[in-house]
Each structure stands twice: as structure tokens, then as C-alpha cells.
Short mmCIF file of C-alpha atoms in Angstrom, two decimals:
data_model
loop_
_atom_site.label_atom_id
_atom_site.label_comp_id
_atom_site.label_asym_id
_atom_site.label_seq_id
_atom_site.Cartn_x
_atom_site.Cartn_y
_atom_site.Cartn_z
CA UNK T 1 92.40 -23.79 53.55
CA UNK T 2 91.10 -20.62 55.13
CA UNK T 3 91.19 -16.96 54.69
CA UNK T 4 93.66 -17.06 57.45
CA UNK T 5 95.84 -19.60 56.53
CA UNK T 6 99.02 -18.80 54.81
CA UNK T 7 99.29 -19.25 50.83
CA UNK T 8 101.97 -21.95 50.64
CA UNK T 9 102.83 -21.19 47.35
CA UNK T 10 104.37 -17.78 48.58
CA UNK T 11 106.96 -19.40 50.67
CA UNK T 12 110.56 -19.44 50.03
CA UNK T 13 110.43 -16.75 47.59
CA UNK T 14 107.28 -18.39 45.63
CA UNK T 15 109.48 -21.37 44.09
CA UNK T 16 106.83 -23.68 44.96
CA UNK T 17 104.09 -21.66 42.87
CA UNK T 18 106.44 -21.60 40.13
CA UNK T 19 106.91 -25.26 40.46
CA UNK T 20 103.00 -26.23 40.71
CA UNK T 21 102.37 -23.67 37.79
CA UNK T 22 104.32 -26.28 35.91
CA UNK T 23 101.64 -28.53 33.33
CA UNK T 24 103.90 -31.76 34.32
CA UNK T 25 103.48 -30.81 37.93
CA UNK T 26 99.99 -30.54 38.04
CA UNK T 27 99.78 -34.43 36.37
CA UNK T 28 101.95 -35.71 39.05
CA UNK T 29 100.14 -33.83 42.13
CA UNK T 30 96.86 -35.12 40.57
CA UNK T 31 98.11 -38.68 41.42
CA UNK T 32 100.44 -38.64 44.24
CA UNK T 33 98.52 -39.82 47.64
CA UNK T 34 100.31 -36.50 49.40
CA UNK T 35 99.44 -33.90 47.29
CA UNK T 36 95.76 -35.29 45.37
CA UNK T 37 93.31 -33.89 47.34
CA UNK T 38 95.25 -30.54 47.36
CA UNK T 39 95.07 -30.73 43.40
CA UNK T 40 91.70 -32.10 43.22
CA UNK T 41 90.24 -29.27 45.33
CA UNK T 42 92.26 -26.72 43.25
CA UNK T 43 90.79 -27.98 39.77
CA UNK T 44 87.44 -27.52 41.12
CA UNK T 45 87.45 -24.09 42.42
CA UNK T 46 89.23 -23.06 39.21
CA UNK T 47 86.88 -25.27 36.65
CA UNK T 48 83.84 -23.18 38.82
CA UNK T 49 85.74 -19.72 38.24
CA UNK T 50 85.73 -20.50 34.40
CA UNK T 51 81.89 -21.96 34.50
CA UNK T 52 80.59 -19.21 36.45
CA UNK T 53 79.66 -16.80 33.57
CA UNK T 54 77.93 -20.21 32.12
CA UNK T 55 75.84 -20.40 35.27
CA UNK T 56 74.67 -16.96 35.71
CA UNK T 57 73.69 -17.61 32.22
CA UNK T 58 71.67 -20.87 33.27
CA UNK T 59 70.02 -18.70 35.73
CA UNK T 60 69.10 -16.07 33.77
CA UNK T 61 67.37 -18.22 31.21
CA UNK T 62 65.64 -19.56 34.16
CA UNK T 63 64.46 -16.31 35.56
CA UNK T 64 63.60 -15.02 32.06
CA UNK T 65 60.93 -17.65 31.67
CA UNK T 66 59.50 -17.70 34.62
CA UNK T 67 60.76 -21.03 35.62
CA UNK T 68 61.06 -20.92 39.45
CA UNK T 69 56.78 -19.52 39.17
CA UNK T 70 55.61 -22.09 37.05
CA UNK T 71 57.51 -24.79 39.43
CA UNK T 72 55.79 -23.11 42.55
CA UNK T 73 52.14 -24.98 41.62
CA UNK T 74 54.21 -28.58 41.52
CA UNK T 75 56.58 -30.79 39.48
CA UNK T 76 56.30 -30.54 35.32
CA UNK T 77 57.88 -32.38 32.49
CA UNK T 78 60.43 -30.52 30.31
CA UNK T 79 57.46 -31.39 27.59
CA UNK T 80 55.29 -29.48 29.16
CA UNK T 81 57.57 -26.58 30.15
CA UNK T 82 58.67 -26.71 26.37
CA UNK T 83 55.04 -26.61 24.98
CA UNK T 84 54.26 -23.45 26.99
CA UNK T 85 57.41 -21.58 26.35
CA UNK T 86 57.93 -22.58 22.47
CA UNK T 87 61.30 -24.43 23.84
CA UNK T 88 61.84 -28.14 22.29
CA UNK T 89 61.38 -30.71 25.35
CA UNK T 90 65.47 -32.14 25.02
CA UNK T 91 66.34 -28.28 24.70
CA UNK T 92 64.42 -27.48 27.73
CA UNK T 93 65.50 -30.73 29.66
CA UNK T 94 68.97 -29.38 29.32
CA UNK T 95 68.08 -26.31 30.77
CA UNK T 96 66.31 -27.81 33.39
CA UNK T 97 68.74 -30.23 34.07
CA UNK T 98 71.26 -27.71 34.80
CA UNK T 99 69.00 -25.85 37.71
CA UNK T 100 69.46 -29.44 39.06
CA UNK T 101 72.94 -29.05 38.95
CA UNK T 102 72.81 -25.86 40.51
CA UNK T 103 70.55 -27.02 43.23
CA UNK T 104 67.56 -24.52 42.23
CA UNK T 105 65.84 -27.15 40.68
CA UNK T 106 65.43 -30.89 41.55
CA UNK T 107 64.53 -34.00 39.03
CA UNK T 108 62.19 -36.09 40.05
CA UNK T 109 62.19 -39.49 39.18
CA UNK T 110 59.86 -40.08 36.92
CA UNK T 111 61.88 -36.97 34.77
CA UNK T 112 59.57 -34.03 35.74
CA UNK T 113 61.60 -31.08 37.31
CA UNK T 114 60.24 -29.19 40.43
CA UNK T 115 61.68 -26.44 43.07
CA UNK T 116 64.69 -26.99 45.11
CA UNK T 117 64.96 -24.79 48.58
CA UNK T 118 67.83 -22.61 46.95
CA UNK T 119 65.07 -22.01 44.05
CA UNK T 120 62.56 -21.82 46.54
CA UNK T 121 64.68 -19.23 48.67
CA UNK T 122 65.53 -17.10 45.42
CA UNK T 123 61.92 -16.36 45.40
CA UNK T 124 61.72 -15.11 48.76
CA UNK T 125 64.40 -12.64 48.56
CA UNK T 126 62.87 -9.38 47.70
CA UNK T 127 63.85 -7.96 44.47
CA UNK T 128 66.46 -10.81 43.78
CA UNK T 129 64.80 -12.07 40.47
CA UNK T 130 64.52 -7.96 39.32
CA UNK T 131 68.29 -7.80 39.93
CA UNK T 132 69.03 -10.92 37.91
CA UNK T 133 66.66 -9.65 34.76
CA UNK T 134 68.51 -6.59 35.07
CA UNK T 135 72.22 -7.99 35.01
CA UNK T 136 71.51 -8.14 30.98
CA UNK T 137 73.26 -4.40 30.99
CA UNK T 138 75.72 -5.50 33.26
CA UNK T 139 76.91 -8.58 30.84
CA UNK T 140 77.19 -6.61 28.07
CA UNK T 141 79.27 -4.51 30.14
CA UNK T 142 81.54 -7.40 31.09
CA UNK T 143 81.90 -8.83 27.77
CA UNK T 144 85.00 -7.50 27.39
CA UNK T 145 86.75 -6.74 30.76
CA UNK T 146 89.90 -5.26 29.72
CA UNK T 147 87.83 -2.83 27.68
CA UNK T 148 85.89 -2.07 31.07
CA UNK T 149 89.41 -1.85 32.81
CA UNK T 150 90.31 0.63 30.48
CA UNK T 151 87.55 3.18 31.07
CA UNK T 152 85.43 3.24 28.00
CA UNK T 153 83.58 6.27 27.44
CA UNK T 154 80.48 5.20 28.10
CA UNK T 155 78.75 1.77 29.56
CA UNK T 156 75.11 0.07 29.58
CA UNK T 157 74.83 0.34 33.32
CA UNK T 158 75.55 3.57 33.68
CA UNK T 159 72.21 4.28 31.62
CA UNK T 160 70.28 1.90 33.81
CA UNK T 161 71.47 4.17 36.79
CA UNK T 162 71.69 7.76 35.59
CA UNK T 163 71.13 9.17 39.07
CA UNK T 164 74.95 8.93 40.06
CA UNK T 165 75.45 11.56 37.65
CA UNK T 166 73.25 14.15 39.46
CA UNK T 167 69.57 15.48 39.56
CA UNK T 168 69.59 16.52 35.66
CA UNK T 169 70.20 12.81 34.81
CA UNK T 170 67.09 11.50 36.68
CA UNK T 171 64.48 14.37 35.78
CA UNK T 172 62.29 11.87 33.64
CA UNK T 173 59.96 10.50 36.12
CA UNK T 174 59.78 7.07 34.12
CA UNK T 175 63.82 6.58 34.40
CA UNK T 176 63.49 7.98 38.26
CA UNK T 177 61.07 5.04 38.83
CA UNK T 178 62.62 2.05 37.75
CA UNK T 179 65.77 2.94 39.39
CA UNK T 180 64.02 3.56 42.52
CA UNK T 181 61.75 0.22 42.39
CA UNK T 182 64.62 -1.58 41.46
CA UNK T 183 66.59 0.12 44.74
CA UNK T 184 63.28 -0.64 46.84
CA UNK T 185 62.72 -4.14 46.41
CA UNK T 186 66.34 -4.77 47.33
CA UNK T 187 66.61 -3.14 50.20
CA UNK T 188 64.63 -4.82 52.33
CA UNK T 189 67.25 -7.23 53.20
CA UNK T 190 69.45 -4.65 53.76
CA UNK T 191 67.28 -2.92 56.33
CA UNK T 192 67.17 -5.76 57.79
CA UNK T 193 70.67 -6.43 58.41
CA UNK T 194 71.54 -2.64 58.88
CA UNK T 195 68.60 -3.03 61.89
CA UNK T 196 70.99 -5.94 63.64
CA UNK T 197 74.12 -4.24 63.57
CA UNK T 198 73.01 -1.13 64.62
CA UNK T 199 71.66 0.64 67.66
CA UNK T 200 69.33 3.12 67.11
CA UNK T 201 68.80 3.79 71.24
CA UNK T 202 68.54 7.90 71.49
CA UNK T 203 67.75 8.69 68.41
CA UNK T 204 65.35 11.45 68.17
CA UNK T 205 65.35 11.92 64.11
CA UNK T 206 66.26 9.68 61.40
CA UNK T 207 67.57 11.22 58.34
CA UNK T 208 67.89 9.04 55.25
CA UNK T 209 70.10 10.72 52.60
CA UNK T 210 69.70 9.29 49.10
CA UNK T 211 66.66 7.45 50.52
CA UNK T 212 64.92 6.37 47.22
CA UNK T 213 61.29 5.58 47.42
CA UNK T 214 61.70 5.18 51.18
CA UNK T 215 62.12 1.41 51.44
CA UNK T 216 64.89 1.54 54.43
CA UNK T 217 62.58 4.24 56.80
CA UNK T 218 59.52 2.29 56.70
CA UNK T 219 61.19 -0.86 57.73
CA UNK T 220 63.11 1.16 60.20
CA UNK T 221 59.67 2.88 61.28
CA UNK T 222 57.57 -0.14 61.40
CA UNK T 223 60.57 -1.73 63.69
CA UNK T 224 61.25 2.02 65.97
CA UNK T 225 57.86 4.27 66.59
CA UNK T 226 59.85 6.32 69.16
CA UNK T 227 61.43 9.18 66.23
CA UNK T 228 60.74 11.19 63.63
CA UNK T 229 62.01 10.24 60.05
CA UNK T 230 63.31 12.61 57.36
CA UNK T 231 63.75 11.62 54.13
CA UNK T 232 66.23 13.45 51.61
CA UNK T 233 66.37 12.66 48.08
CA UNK T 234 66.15 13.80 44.09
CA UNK T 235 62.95 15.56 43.48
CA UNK T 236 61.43 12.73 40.68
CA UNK T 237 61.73 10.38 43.36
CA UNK T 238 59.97 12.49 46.34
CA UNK T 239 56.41 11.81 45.28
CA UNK T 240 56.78 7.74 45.06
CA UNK T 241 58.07 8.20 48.89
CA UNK T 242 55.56 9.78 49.82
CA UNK T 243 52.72 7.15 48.43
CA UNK T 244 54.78 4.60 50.36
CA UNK T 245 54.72 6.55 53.41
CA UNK T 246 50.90 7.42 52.73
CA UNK T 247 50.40 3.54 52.56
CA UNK T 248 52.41 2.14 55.40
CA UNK T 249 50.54 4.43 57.93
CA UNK T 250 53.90 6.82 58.18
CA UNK T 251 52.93 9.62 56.78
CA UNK T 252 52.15 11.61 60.10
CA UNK T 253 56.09 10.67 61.29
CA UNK T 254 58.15 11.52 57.91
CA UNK T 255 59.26 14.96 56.21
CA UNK T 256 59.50 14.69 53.09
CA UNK T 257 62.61 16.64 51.31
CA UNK T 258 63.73 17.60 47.73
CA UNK T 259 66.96 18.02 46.70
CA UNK T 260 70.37 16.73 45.47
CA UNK T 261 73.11 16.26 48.36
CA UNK T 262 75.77 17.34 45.42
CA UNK T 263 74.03 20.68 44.72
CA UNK T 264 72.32 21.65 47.82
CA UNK T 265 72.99 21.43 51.66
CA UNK T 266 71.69 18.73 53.80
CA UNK T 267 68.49 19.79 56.10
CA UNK T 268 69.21 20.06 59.83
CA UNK T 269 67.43 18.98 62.90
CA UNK T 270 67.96 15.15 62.73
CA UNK T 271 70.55 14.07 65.21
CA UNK T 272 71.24 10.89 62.77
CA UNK T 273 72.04 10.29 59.80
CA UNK T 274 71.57 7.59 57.46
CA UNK T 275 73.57 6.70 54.07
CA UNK T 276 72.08 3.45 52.77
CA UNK T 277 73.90 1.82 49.79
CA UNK T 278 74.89 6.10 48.87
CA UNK T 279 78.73 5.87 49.13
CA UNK T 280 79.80 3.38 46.93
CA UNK T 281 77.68 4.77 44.33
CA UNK T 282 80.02 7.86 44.02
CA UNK T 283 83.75 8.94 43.41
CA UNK T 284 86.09 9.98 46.53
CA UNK T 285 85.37 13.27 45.82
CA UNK T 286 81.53 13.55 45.94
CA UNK T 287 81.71 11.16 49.26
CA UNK T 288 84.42 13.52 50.93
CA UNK T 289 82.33 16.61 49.95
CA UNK T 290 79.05 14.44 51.16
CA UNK T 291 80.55 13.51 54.33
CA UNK T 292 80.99 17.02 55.05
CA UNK T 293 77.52 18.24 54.67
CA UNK T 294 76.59 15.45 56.85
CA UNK T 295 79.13 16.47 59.86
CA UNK T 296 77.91 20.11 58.82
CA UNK T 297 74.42 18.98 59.72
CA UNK T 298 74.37 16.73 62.49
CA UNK T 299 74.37 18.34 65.68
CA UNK T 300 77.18 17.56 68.51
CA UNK T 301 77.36 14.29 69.40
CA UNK T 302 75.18 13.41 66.28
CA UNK T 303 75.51 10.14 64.89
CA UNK T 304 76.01 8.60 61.08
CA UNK T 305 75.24 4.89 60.07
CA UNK T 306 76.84 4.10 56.65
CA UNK T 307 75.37 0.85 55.03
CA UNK T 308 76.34 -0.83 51.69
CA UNK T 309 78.49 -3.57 50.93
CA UNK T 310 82.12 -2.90 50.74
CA UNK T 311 85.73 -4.45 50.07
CA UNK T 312 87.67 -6.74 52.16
CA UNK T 313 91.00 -4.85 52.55
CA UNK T 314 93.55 -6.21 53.61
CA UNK T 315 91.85 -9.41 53.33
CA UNK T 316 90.04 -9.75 50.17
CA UNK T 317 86.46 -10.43 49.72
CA UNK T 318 83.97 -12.07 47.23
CA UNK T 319 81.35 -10.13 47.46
CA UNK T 320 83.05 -6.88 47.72
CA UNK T 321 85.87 -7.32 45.81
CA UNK T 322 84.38 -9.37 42.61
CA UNK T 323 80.86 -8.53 42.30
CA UNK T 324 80.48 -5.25 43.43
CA UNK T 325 83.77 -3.63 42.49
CA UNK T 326 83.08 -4.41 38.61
CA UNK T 327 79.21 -3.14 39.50
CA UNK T 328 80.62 0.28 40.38
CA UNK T 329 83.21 0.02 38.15
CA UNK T 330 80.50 -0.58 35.26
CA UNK T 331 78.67 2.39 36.55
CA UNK T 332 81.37 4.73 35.56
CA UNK T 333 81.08 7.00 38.74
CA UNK T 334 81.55 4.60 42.41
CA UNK T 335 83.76 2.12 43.65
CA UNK T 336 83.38 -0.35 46.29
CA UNK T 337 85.57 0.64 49.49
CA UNK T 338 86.79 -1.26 52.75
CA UNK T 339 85.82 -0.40 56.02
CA UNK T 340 89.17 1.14 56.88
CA UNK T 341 89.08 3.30 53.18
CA UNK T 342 85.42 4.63 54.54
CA UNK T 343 86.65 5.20 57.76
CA UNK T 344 89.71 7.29 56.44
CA UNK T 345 86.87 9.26 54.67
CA UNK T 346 85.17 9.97 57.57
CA UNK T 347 87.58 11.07 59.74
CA UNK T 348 88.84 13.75 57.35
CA UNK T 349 85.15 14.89 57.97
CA UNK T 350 85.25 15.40 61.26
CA UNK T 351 84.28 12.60 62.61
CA UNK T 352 85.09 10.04 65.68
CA UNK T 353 84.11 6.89 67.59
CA UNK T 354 83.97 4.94 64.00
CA UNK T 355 82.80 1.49 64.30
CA UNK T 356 82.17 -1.37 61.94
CA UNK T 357 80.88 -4.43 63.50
CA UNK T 358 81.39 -7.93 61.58
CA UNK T 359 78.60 -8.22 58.97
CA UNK T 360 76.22 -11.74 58.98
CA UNK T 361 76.22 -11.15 55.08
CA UNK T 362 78.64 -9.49 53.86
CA UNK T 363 77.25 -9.71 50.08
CA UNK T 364 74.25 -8.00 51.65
CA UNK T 365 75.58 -4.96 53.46
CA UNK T 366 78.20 -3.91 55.44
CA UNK T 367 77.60 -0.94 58.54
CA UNK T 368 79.54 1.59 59.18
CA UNK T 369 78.87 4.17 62.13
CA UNK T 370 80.22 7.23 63.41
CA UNK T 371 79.41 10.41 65.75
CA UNK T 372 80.33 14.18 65.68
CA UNK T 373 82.62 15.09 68.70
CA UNK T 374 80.51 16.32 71.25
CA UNK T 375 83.02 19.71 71.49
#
């Protein structure tokens, strides 16, 4: 069954989902040639809905001792593994065992454990194993969802990220740079998408709003030498740009500015703009008043490119919808929105031609664009 194809169980009033919610139902459909694989199928996806907190949990414990690193050099025995990380050898065979099951890891046969391409591949995202380490705040977060639900006063991850609450939250330079390395390693990936989806043909200067440490300009600069970049962000973060632009060689084709887009008004002089993974960090109301000072900004015919992931709508989506929804939701000041929810935004901002071409990974990023009217 697809994402397109009707839910069965909603016809003729729902009497067939009140029918197969029945325990005696489920028996029968289990063993009846018509209706077995339909059953089957459905007691899979279901058992991996409950297990999934279990394997996050797997892969933590993987991540956490360097597992997938000390696999890179070649194959090793649970005994050894054990002996190195002060795990007994059947505890850490279990362990083990389960990246097998997960398809990170892959058992030889002679019982030593080495790298599977998925484990392999989770290495060579950028920033992939940071985000997993740092999920711990998340968890405790989620360990009681209702609580979340119900808007507790204050959460773990909204410690981890105290930017969202403005530029007083993010003064110490130790709490601006984790944040921002954190942000930096994963957006690479996200640059990279934004990059395919969008045309950057015309552009005369970039502006990145809420840039960070710079990650998405010096991809976009190393890929584009024809503009200028400007950079825009919290002042604690400024100076780590600024290395990286010193570094990459773009130092002669950035400006550098300080300054909070909820305080203070947006520079002029770029004819784009870019919000990278910005929106969903915020409420309605610091996006709408955002938006604004970006239309304010931009000169006529000026363009904005929105990229973050986002919800599915009107047709719901994983990535969107699970993940990142309780994310912002644990953050205590964003929430994820669809297309047509950032597209409502933007139009009460003045703006026009909005597009939003279908993402190639949609847990990655999403991309938005839009332009000033040229009157």
C-alpha cells in the first residue's frame, strides 16, 4: 500500500477498522489465504513502531563506544571489543549482534563482527554520529510524551539550543560553539541538497540569515564564485565564521554581520536571501515578523530560498511529521511546518512566485523559494 492509496479501513463509515480492531479478527486474518499477507505486513510495521525506541537505543550504545571506528581497521571478536571497552564478551555479542540486525554491522562467520555499508555510510554523513550522541537530551525529553504534549515548563533540549530564545541566551561563547559545530557539521548535506533544488542564476549577493559558523556559504561559495556572500548572525557566533571563511580562501568575498534578526533589522544590498534550517526553529510569530524584515530588505524582484525540513500536509510525512515535529516541539519555541503553512507565511509578507520543488530527501531538507514583486 502507498501513500496514495486509499485506507480501506475508512470505507463504509470505518466498520471494517472496527471489525479488524477486533483481537479474534486479527487471529483469523493471520491465517486466512485472503487476508495473511495483509496481517502479516501489518504486525511488522507495528512490532517496528514499538521496537524503534529499542533501536535508537542499540545505536546509541554503538555510537557511544566508538563501535563503527574500531570496526573501520577490520573484523573483531565481541572478546576483544569487550576487553577494550570493560563490556563482558556475551554482553557485548548481544550488542553486536543487534547492529547485525540492524544492518550496521555484519557477523562474520567465524563470530567476529565487522562494518556493514549502512554502518559504513553512517560514518560518512557529516555530523550524523554528533547528532546521535546528542539525542541523550532529546530522550529524556521523550520519556514521557504526554508530559511533552502538555507543555512542561521547561525541557533538556531547549538548554542544548538556547539560541531560539534570542541573543541574551547564547552570549557564552562556549554554549554559542557547540550549538554552532553541532549546526555545521550537519549542514553539509543540506547545502548540498538546497544546491540541487535551487537556482542561484542572477544572483549578485547571497545573504545567509541565521547562518551559524558559515557552513551553508562556503559550500555555496566553493560551488558559485560569481557573488558576494553576506553572512548575518548572533554576535558569539560571528568570530567562528569568520575563521572558516579565513580558512576556506573566502574571506575576500564574505561580510561578516552581527546581530539578532528578532532585535535588529536585516542589512540591505543582497538581492537574495537565504534562511537555512531558521524557520522551523521559531514560533509563527517571530517567522511572520522575520519574513518581513526579509521582504523589507530585499530589493524588487529580490529573491528568498527557505531550506529546512518540513511537514507533509495534507499528506503526512515521517520525517517531518514524527521526528522533527517532537524536535521542535522539545525545543519549546519552533514547529515543523508544510510547504503550503510556509507559503501562507510568506505571502502575508509580501511575497510572490512561491515555489517548492519535490525534495530527493525529504528527512534532509525541504526548499522553499520566493521573490519580491518587481512593482
Amino acid at each position: 500500500m502507498t501513500a496514495d492509496t486509499p485506507d480501506l479501513g475508512q470505507w463504509k463509515g470505518g466498520w471494517i477498522n472496527r471489525l479488524i480492531a477486533r483481537p479474534g479478527f486479527q487471529s483469523w486474518a493471520s491465517k486466512f489465504p485472503l487476508t495473511r499477507g495483509f496481517a502479516r505486513r501489518d504486525g511488522a510495521v507495528l512490532f517496528d513502531v514499538v521496537q524503534g525506541f529499542v533501536q535508537s537505543q542499540v545505536l546509541m550504545a554503538l555510537v557511544e563506544m566508538d563501535i563503527f571506528k574500531r570496526l573501520r581497521a577490520g573484523p573483531m571478536s565481541p572478546e576483544t571489543l569487550g576487553q577494550a571497552l570493560n563490556v563482558a564478551p556475551d554482553r557485548m555479542e548481544i550488542a553486536l549482534q543487534a547492529g547485525a540486525a540492524l544492518k550496521l554491522l555484519t557477523r562474520k562467520r567465524d563470530g567476529r563482527f565487522a562494518l556493514a555499508r549502512r554502518g559504513a555510510a553512517l560514518m560518512g554523513v557529516p555530523g550524523l554520529e554528533a547528532m546521535i550522541r546528542h539525542h541523550k537530551a532529546f530522550y529524556r525529553d521523550l520519556e514521557d510524551p504526554v508530559a511533552l504534549l502538555r507543555g512542561p515548563d521547561q525541557t533538556e533540549l531547549s538548554q542544548f539550543w538556547p539560541y531560539v530564545f534570542g541573543a541574551a541566551s547564547a552570549e557564552d561563547p562556549e554554549v554559542a560553539r557547540t550549538y554552532s559545530d553541532l549546526m555545521a557539521q550537519s549542514q553539509k548535506l543540506v547545502a548540498e541538497d538546497t544546491l540541487r533544488m535551487t537556482s542561484f542564476k542572477g544572483i549578485a549577493t547571497l545573504l545567509d540569515v541565521g547562518g551559524g559558523t558559515g557552513a551553508f556559504l562556503e559550500t555555496v561559495g566553493q560551488v558559485h564564485t560569481g557573488f558576494d556572500l553576506q553572512l548575518f548572525d548572533l554576535p558569539a557566533v560571528v568570530p567562528d565564521a569568520q575563521a572558516r571563511f579565513d580558512a576556506a580562501g573566502l574571506a575576500d568575498r564574505v561580510t561578516l554581520h552581527a546581530g539578532s534578526f528578532r532585535d535588529d533589522a536585516l542589512p540591505t544590498g543582497a538581492d537574495a536571501i537565504s534562511l537555512i534550517r531558521v524557520l522551523y526553529d521559531h514560533s509563527d510569530d517571530t517567522v511572520r515578523s522575520l519574513l518581513h524584515k526579509v521582504h523589507a530588505a530585499l530589493p524588487a524582484g529580490g529573491r528568498l530560498i527557505v531550506s529546512e525540513p518540513m511537514g507533509g500536509g495534507a499528506k503526512p510525512d515521517r520525517s517531518g511529521d514524527v521526528y522533527f515535529a517532537f524536535y521542535t516541539m522539545a525545543m519549546q519555541t519552533g514547529r515543523t511546518r508544510s510547504p503550503q503553512q510556509i507559503e501562507a507565511l510568506c505571502r502575508d509578507a509580501g511575497f510572490e512566485n512561491i515555489q517548492s520543488p519535490t525534495p530527493a530527501r525529504p528527512f534532509v531538507t525541504r526548499v522553499l523559494t520566493a521573490q519580491k514583486p518587481l512593482l
